[in-house]
Amino acid sequence: MTKWIRWPGLAAFIVITALLVAGFMFLSGPFIAKAIEVAGTGMVGAKVDVAGARPGLFPLGLRLSGIEITDPDAPMTNAVEIANISMRMDTKALMLRKIDVTEMTVEGIRLGTPRRVSGALPEKDKKDKGRKETGEESASSLRERIPMPSMEIPDVQIILERASLGSLEEAENLEKALRQEYERFDERLKNLPDADDFRAYRTRIENLKRGSGLSGVLTGARELREIKSSVDKDILALRNTRREMEESIADLRRRMASLGSMASEDVNNLMERYGISDEGLSNITGILLGPEWENRLRKGLGLYRRVEPLLDRVREREKKPEPEKVLRSEGVDILFAEIPVRPDFLIRRASLSLEVPVGNLKGTLRNATAQQPLVGSPMEIRFKGDSLSDIESFDLQLVFDRVNPKAPTDHLKAGVSGWHPETMGSGDLALNAEKGDFSVDLISSRGALKGKMALDLTGVSFEMPDSGDRVRAAVASGLRDINRITVQGDLGGTLEKPEIKLSSSLDAVVRGAVTRAAREATETLRARLHEEVHAMTDKKIRELENQLGGMADLRAVLDERLNLAGRLDI
């Protein structure tokens, strides 16, 4: 039997096989690490580094260490850093050029760690800058959407210097009209009979009355009738002028009388423009929490937008037309169906260990593949942690459902209890809380966001520096008795423009305090404006009254002439 065995050949076979295995074990690692770096860098858009890769044959698997994935928006920061990844793979699937990871362990996951060297790609610099600028603009527009109310009473003199008052404009028009009317009637009086004319009438009448004889009497009677006719015409002209003058004076007085109400209307218009508004603090919850939570939402969606294209990659690839097959000249080409149909890459399950500042979170990953229709189940990630530093319990669940590529739906659900939050808000108004519970339920479907969040804070206290402003003092007084806040949030918008609307019982308390203080400030401003505007208007009215006195003098002249005409004994 042993004659059939050629011992030298067997020894050579064993040695060659051992050398091949040893070569595979020691030389393939760097090639695998480099391949992962190249593929990862292409997908992320920033450098992906792998410190080491060590394949295994029995069982078939791979161990990676020192994985660093650069944050494309912050090249000196790793979005994710992983200490070790160990995986076992299906040998049969690998023979079919498929990667089927049956078991995976991911240890030492850390987020946002610093890098020694920049992980930016040269050709991505311009795009990164544009993306950063867009983000800054979005944050700015967010802050502008929630303005703080102006608590200061505006300077009345500055308001009046800039304002156009209808009452003063009407007073100037009246002054011009009065001057024109005075000049018109004064010129008209020059053409009407005056005292000299009536004295001439009287002299002529007295001379006629001294006439004698029949002819003298007859001539005197005819001239008297002519004088009487002339006097009647003069009296009619004087009376018509006086009537027109009365009507003009009455119209001017009516317009002068309306100046007071116009001044009040001016005050109302100024109050609408410069009045103290309480609208700015109608959503104190949004002012306190909005910027911080919107920033967190944007960061989370930013990571999600990085991952989402990877899930759609296969779908895009499936849309590409299939290349034409080269017709073979002869023979029969038999294609055996792959049973079951396997995705090109699949991680069936993995255990994860995430290191965060509050402690370590244990997690699981299931069905990680870009070909979910072949698996029939969505990709699921879940992290849980208990008795963490500053947090009693944490639970995060992510479901990326692309089983039906035409209706992709991703779902995020998270809950945090016993959280000890840091100070929220700005230096003008800050919120502290001893403990808080938080939950969020967010669904993304075809780029549209829809969800809700809830935040329950207990042991609440506020910090508002005393600036001497009575409105702020009123707000601080209203907040002093609050020790618990329940916040509700509606999430919406799109991945590019997410929206978050926060509300709580705090809004009504602050709104009431601000409204009362704003009302007091408004009444103070109204009183000052009323005093100044009416003072200016009354001054104009007095000047107009003096000018109207000139018209009265003309009327007195008319009355005197009519009196002279009436005393003629014709």
XYZ file of C-alpha atoms in Angstrom:
570
model
C 0.000 0.000 0.000
C 2.691 2.412 0.957
C 4.304 1.721 -2.420
C 1.563 3.781 -4.037
C 2.520 6.800 -1.967
C 5.366 8.853 -3.250
C 6.602 10.369 -0.044
C 8.759 13.031 -1.649
C 5.796 14.197 -3.743
C 3.463 14.243 -0.763
C 5.960 16.235 1.249
C 6.361 18.703 -1.604
C 2.568 19.028 -1.872
C 2.230 19.703 1.841
C 5.045 22.238 1.810
C 3.665 24.080 -1.239
C 0.155 24.096 0.206
C 1.448 25.384 3.528
C 3.412 28.124 1.738
C 0.333 29.128 -0.268
C -1.817 29.246 2.861
C 0.868 31.177 4.744
C 1.260 33.567 1.820
C -2.484 34.061 1.683
C -2.651 34.653 5.413
C 0.215 37.131 5.568
C 0.106 38.859 2.183
C -3.609 39.164 1.390
C -4.352 41.286 4.451
C -2.808 44.562 3.107
C -4.531 44.046 -0.254
C -7.906 43.577 1.453
C -7.354 46.631 3.645
C -6.388 48.718 0.621
C -9.422 47.512 -1.336
C -11.724 48.466 1.555
C -10.081 51.904 1.811
C -10.541 52.574 -1.920
C -14.147 51.385 -1.986
C -15.045 53.185 1.273
C -13.434 56.448 0.180
C -15.421 56.363 -3.044
C -18.694 55.848 -1.204
C -18.158 58.348 1.633
C -16.450 61.114 -0.340
C -13.652 61.376 2.231
C -10.756 59.194 3.300
C -11.460 55.797 4.853
C -8.478 54.249 6.622
C -8.051 50.621 7.670
C -5.069 49.892 9.926
C -5.108 46.145 9.425
C -6.953 43.252 7.803
C -6.488 39.615 8.668
C -8.342 36.950 6.726
C -9.164 33.552 8.177
C -9.846 30.253 6.410
C -11.115 27.890 9.106
C -13.753 29.193 9.441
C -13.763 31.603 6.533
C -13.746 35.120 7.876
C -12.030 38.441 8.150
C -10.838 40.638 10.986
C -10.380 44.368 10.487
C -8.837 46.812 12.930
C -8.394 50.553 13.191
C -11.136 51.673 10.790
C -11.464 55.449 10.507
C -14.187 57.038 8.345
C -13.655 60.776 7.823
C -16.544 63.193 8.190
C -16.755 64.799 4.706
C -17.964 68.060 6.292
C -15.136 68.104 8.870
C -11.979 66.527 7.383
C -10.099 66.667 10.710
C -12.808 64.594 12.380
C -13.770 60.964 12.002
C -17.489 60.536 11.567
C -17.062 56.952 12.783
C -14.070 55.167 14.258
C -14.161 51.410 14.853
C -11.583 49.521 16.864
C -12.231 45.989 15.559
C -14.554 44.130 13.208
C -14.679 40.361 13.140
C -16.854 38.477 10.690
C -17.613 35.015 9.491
C -18.593 34.432 5.900
C -20.475 31.770 3.998
C -17.974 29.772 1.956
C -20.559 28.657 -0.620
C -21.672 32.212 -1.222
C -18.077 33.320 -1.718
C -17.634 30.666 -4.400
C -20.588 32.325 -6.163
C -18.773 35.681 -5.870
C -21.163 36.784 -3.150
C -20.274 38.148 0.280
C -22.616 36.701 2.854
C -21.592 37.608 6.401
C -23.353 35.258 8.746
C -21.932 36.665 11.987
C -20.242 39.960 12.713
C -18.924 41.636 15.828
C -18.182 45.342 15.767
C -16.333 46.630 18.822
C -15.286 50.088 19.904
C -17.506 52.243 17.716
C -16.911 55.889 18.444
C -18.364 58.984 16.789
C -16.751 62.338 16.118
C -13.180 61.471 17.078
C -10.285 63.747 16.017
C -7.925 62.772 13.164
C -4.165 63.225 13.075
C -4.215 64.230 9.389
C -6.934 65.628 7.191
C -9.213 63.123 5.527
C -10.393 65.495 2.805
C -10.127 64.569 -0.844
C -8.595 67.346 -3.009
C -11.403 67.350 -5.546
C -14.025 67.589 -2.811
C -12.782 70.795 -1.217
C -14.917 73.158 -3.311
C -18.033 71.060 -2.850
C -17.409 70.880 0.886
C -17.077 74.634 1.142
C -20.328 75.122 -0.752
C -22.083 72.623 1.492
C -20.797 74.357 4.626
C -21.938 77.731 3.349
C -25.368 76.326 2.665
C -25.537 74.917 6.191
C -24.553 78.220 7.753
C -27.213 79.998 5.755
C -29.819 77.519 6.878
C -28.853 78.000 10.525
C -28.981 81.762 10.114
C -32.416 81.670 8.523
C -33.571 79.517 11.396
C -32.460 82.053 13.997
C -34.092 84.854 12.022
C -37.323 82.933 12.051
C -37.543 83.281 15.832
C -36.850 86.953 16.637
C -36.658 88.184 20.181
C -39.130 91.009 20.865
C -37.900 94.549 21.280
C -38.382 95.501 24.901
C -37.334 99.138 24.608
C -39.755 102.015 24.203
C -38.725 103.896 21.031
C -37.572 107.513 21.243
C -40.614 109.680 20.482
C -38.572 112.514 18.963
C -36.829 110.142 16.545
C -40.192 108.644 15.589
C -41.671 112.086 14.875
C -38.618 113.156 12.850
C -39.044 110.139 10.594
C -42.841 110.158 10.492
C -45.142 111.905 8.010
C -48.128 113.179 10.015
C -51.400 113.653 8.182
C -52.582 116.279 10.662
C -49.572 118.546 10.027
C -49.845 118.071 6.271
C -53.522 119.102 6.449
C -52.558 122.096 8.608
C -50.057 123.218 5.979
C -52.712 122.814 3.277
C -55.114 124.845 5.406
C -52.537 127.563 5.876
C -52.080 127.794 2.130
C -55.862 127.782 1.525
C -56.382 130.491 4.148
C -53.772 132.699 2.536
C -55.328 132.213 -0.912
C -58.844 132.907 0.351
C -57.729 136.029 2.197
C -55.974 137.354 -0.926
C -58.993 136.494 -3.086
C -61.515 138.313 -0.869
C -59.142 141.194 -0.227
C -58.765 141.722 -3.980
C -62.512 141.353 -4.417
C -63.229 144.003 -1.763
C -61.175 146.484 -3.763
C -63.691 146.185 -6.617
C -66.771 146.477 -4.400
C -68.341 149.811 -3.324
C -66.689 151.215 -0.260
C -67.454 153.956 2.264
C -66.531 156.710 -0.213
C -69.044 155.379 -2.687
C -71.802 155.340 -0.096
C -70.897 158.852 1.087
C -71.167 159.955 -2.548
C -74.613 158.329 -2.707
C -75.626 160.189 0.450
C -74.419 163.552 -0.944
C -76.288 163.043 -4.178
C -79.467 162.045 -2.302
C -79.298 165.090 -0.049
C -78.778 167.406 -3.066
C -81.753 165.877 -4.847
C -83.929 166.355 -1.798
C -83.125 170.092 -1.798
C -84.445 170.495 -5.377
C -87.585 172.768 -6.014
C -90.265 173.098 -8.585
C -92.172 170.432 -10.460
C -89.405 169.739 -12.922
C -86.888 169.556 -10.124
C -89.079 167.138 -8.248
C -89.634 164.941 -11.299
C -85.918 164.930 -12.162
C -85.003 164.192 -8.551
C -87.408 161.285 -8.391
C -85.929 159.711 -11.515
C -82.359 160.115 -10.254
C -83.366 158.767 -6.859
C -84.719 155.627 -8.562
C -81.428 155.319 -10.469
C -79.431 155.788 -7.245
C -81.616 153.263 -5.465
C -81.073 150.737 -8.280
C -77.303 151.252 -8.075
C -77.327 150.980 -4.297
C -79.396 147.775 -4.472
C -76.872 146.272 -6.903
C -74.013 147.286 -4.625
C -75.760 145.827 -1.592
C -76.428 142.580 -3.527
C -72.771 142.363 -4.538
C -71.676 143.004 -0.932
C -74.128 140.426 0.450
C -73.067 137.765 -2.122
C -69.434 138.387 -1.230
C -70.238 138.140 2.455
C -72.147 134.891 1.929
C -69.266 133.383 -0.010
C -66.895 134.565 2.675
C -69.046 132.962 5.371
C -69.113 129.707 3.470
C -65.333 129.830 2.995
C -64.735 130.588 6.672
C -67.127 127.806 7.701
C -65.297 125.328 5.442
C -61.942 126.378 6.816
C -63.222 126.064 10.387
C -64.602 122.606 9.648
C -61.241 121.503 8.304
C -59.475 123.045 11.303
C -61.829 121.230 13.644
C -60.877 117.896 12.034
C -57.190 118.407 12.824
C -57.698 117.066 16.351
C -59.157 113.760 15.152
C -56.484 113.530 12.447
C -53.832 113.921 15.148
C -55.388 111.010 17.061
C -55.367 108.959 13.868
C -51.682 109.816 13.402
C -50.972 108.473 16.890
C -52.776 105.228 16.064
C -50.803 104.846 12.842
C -47.525 105.443 14.673
C -48.481 102.878 17.294
C -49.132 100.294 14.595
C -45.678 100.933 13.179
C -43.599 101.484 16.294
C -45.759 99.881 18.960
C -44.371 97.283 21.369
C -45.105 93.835 19.995
C -45.395 90.691 22.105
C -45.287 88.376 19.093
C -41.581 87.639 19.429
C -41.974 85.565 22.569
C -45.128 83.771 21.502
C -42.987 80.628 21.131
C -40.524 80.745 24.011
C -40.098 76.976 23.688
C -38.819 77.420 20.156
C -36.417 80.155 21.265
C -35.035 78.068 24.115
C -34.850 74.678 22.467
C -35.402 75.241 18.747
C -31.844 76.071 17.577
C -30.231 73.249 19.558
C -32.725 70.584 18.556
C -32.817 71.737 14.960
C -29.036 71.508 14.899
C -29.199 67.950 16.243
C -31.886 67.054 13.723
C -29.818 68.474 10.881
C -26.724 66.537 11.971
C -28.689 63.311 12.174
C -30.285 63.881 8.786
C -26.865 64.763 7.375
C -25.578 61.295 8.344
C -28.769 59.736 7.029
C -28.352 61.473 3.675
C -24.847 59.981 3.487
C -26.167 56.484 4.021
C -29.327 56.720 1.913
C -27.609 56.697 -1.532
C -25.885 53.429 -0.587
C -29.292 51.849 -0.078
C -30.496 53.061 -3.479
C -27.329 52.136 -5.352
C -28.595 48.792 -6.504
C -31.893 50.242 -7.570
C -30.059 52.778 -9.712
C -27.880 50.068 -11.108
C -30.947 47.996 -11.932
C -32.294 50.842 -13.999
C -29.264 50.824 -16.290
C -29.819 48.942 -19.546
C -28.306 45.523 -19.681
C -25.378 45.206 -22.086
C -26.071 43.220 -25.179
C -24.942 39.635 -24.924
C -22.522 38.406 -27.519
C -24.109 35.719 -29.599
C -22.206 32.546 -29.514
C -21.629 30.796 -32.788
C -22.527 27.286 -31.834
C -23.418 25.136 -28.935
C -25.985 25.309 -26.203
C -25.583 27.863 -23.387
C -27.331 26.557 -20.319
C -27.749 28.948 -17.400
C -28.528 27.286 -14.154
C -30.787 29.267 -11.843
C -29.229 30.392 -8.582
C -31.292 28.899 -5.774
C -31.782 30.740 -3.555
C -30.995 34.093 -5.199
C -28.434 35.818 -3.001
C -27.618 39.517 -2.772
C -24.097 40.547 -3.753
C -23.411 41.727 -0.202
C -25.274 40.844 2.951
C -24.609 41.074 6.655
C -27.210 38.838 8.215
C -26.603 39.892 11.795
C -23.992 41.743 13.764
C -23.432 42.706 17.345
C -22.307 46.297 17.860
C -20.600 48.151 20.671
C -20.866 51.939 20.531
C -18.792 54.119 22.852
C -20.424 57.446 23.582
C -19.583 60.055 26.235
C -22.269 58.719 28.568
C -21.056 55.100 28.370
C -21.191 52.034 26.152
C -24.243 51.086 24.098
C -24.898 47.563 22.919
C -26.480 47.174 19.537
C -27.534 44.781 16.827
C -27.605 44.967 13.058
C -29.738 42.790 10.814
C -30.024 42.365 7.066
C -27.524 44.985 5.968
C -27.706 44.881 2.193
C -28.496 47.155 -0.702
C -30.681 44.420 -2.264
C -33.458 44.114 0.300
C -36.002 42.730 -2.208
C -33.831 39.602 -2.433
C -33.819 39.240 1.355
C -37.430 40.206 1.912
C -36.717 42.070 5.151
C -35.661 45.637 5.917
C -32.330 46.566 7.437
C -32.587 47.128 11.187
C -30.190 48.751 13.642
C -30.836 48.975 17.341
C -28.802 50.352 20.234
C -29.710 50.045 23.896
C -28.051 51.088 27.103
C -28.924 51.154 30.797
C -27.414 52.828 33.842
C -25.301 55.148 31.747
C -23.611 58.263 32.989
C -26.257 61.046 33.088
C -28.809 58.744 31.398
C -30.812 55.952 33.033
C -31.773 54.204 29.798
C -31.375 54.689 26.063
C -33.097 52.935 23.175
C -32.599 53.708 19.481
C -34.147 51.790 16.611
C -33.520 52.448 12.919
C -35.362 50.640 10.141
C -34.352 51.166 6.507
C -37.173 49.576 4.545
C -36.355 49.218 0.831
C -38.100 45.888 0.324
C -40.356 47.682 -2.139
C -37.916 49.949 -4.032
C -40.809 52.077 -5.335
C -41.947 52.983 -1.806
C -38.811 53.406 0.351
C -39.653 54.195 3.966
C -37.180 54.693 6.763
C -38.170 54.879 10.407
C -36.329 56.253 13.422
C -37.605 55.667 16.921
C -35.684 56.681 20.029
C -36.344 57.023 23.725
C -34.216 58.436 26.526
C -35.225 58.389 30.181
C -33.536 59.780 33.249
C -31.486 62.203 31.198
C -29.566 64.967 32.966
C -29.478 67.695 30.333
C -27.001 70.517 30.057
C -28.065 74.153 30.100
C -30.260 75.021 27.112
C -30.842 78.442 25.590
C -28.687 81.544 25.337
C -27.184 83.988 27.805
C -30.322 86.141 27.675
C -32.528 83.273 28.744
C -31.193 79.866 29.783
C -33.022 76.750 30.945
C -31.680 74.215 33.443
C -33.361 70.940 34.327
C -32.512 68.233 36.829
C -33.899 65.363 34.754
C -35.643 64.780 31.454
C -37.324 62.086 29.368
C -37.173 62.295 25.607
C -38.766 60.382 22.741
C -38.867 60.851 18.985
C -40.686 59.006 16.214
C -39.652 60.088 12.716
C -40.489 58.608 9.315
C -38.777 59.539 6.052
C -40.598 58.580 2.885
C -39.393 59.739 -0.519
C -37.575 62.702 0.960
C -40.517 63.916 3.060
C -40.274 63.919 6.850
C -43.101 63.343 9.299
C -42.868 62.707 12.985
C -43.317 63.795 16.548
C -41.113 64.311 19.556
C -41.805 64.778 23.250
C -39.640 66.136 26.046
C -40.553 66.060 29.720
C -38.266 68.143 31.936
C -38.488 68.203 35.738
C -36.646 70.278 38.326
C -36.662 73.212 35.940
C -35.078 76.580 36.671
C -34.345 79.582 34.491
C -31.520 82.078 34.258
C -32.353 85.566 33.027
C -29.893 88.364 33.872
C -31.482 91.448 35.382
C -31.135 94.092 32.671
C -33.495 96.583 34.295
C -36.062 95.994 31.567
C -39.526 95.694 33.066
C -40.690 93.262 30.385
C -37.828 90.907 31.104
C -38.543 91.313 34.774
C -42.155 90.294 34.131
C -41.014 87.254 32.152
C -38.586 86.246 34.901
C -41.361 86.583 37.445
C -43.646 84.347 35.374
C -40.941 81.691 34.995
C -40.010 81.645 38.659
C -42.846 79.311 39.684
C -42.352 76.785 36.856
C -40.625 73.539 37.843
C -41.780 71.217 35.062
C -42.092 71.577 31.306
C -43.692 69.194 28.845
C -42.610 69.935 25.306
C -44.284 68.625 22.142
C -42.674 68.848 18.744
C -43.965 68.329 15.214
C -41.317 67.305 12.710
C -41.844 67.885 9.020
C -40.384 69.382 5.888
C -37.896 67.574 3.708
C -34.417 66.140 4.098
C -32.993 69.346 2.610
C -35.191 71.682 4.670
C -36.310 69.967 7.864
C -38.813 71.794 10.052
C -39.399 71.470 13.771
C -42.199 73.217 15.648
C -41.953 73.110 19.420
C -44.621 74.084 21.916
C -45.234 73.695 25.628
C -47.216 75.074 28.542
C -44.328 77.484 29.011
C -45.484 79.461 25.987
C -48.768 80.536 27.622
C -47.052 81.594 30.855
C -44.427 83.681 29.113
C -46.902 85.017 26.587
C -49.139 86.298 29.392
C -46.265 88.015 31.191
C -44.935 89.538 27.992
C -48.375 90.663 26.919
C -48.958 92.487 30.205
C -45.565 94.166 30.101
C -45.894 94.990 26.425
C -49.329 96.503 27.079
C -47.911 98.784 29.781
C -45.039 99.833 27.525
C -47.459 100.386 24.673
C -49.666 102.682 26.753
C -46.597 104.660 27.856
C -45.508 105.114 24.262
C -49.052 106.019 23.219
C -49.294 108.699 25.923
C -45.965 110.231 24.869
C -46.903 110.237 21.201
C -50.355 111.665 21.980
C -48.811 114.485 23.970
C -46.222 115.394 21.316
C -48.446 115.022 18.234
C -51.363 116.957 19.740
C -48.977 119.667 20.975
C -47.682 120.177 17.430
C -51.204 120.097 15.999
C -52.596 122.540 18.585
C -49.781 124.934 17.782
C -50.739 124.794 14.098
C -54.401 125.280 14.958
C -53.577 128.428 16.925
C -51.602 129.798 13.977
C -54.523 129.054 11.672
C -56.940 130.762 14.074
C -54.816 133.889 13.881
C -54.847 133.751 10.098
C -58.576 133.167 10.149
C -58.829 136.405 12.138
C -57.700 138.223 8.963
C -60.721 136.798 7.162
C -62.917 138.037 10.006
C -61.471 141.525 9.520
C -62.481 141.423 5.866
C -65.940 140.334 6.908
C -66.109 143.277 9.313
C -65.280 145.591 6.425
C -68.113 144.071 4.424
C -70.483 144.478 7.355
C -69.476 148.126 7.702
C -70.166 148.785 4.032
C -73.511 147.017 4.215
C -74.329 149.077 7.292
C -73.526 152.288 5.401
C -75.701 151.124 2.513
C -78.569 150.328 4.845
C -78.473 153.781 6.396
C -78.962 155.518 3.059
C -82.392 157.208 3.094
C -83.567 156.793 -0.445
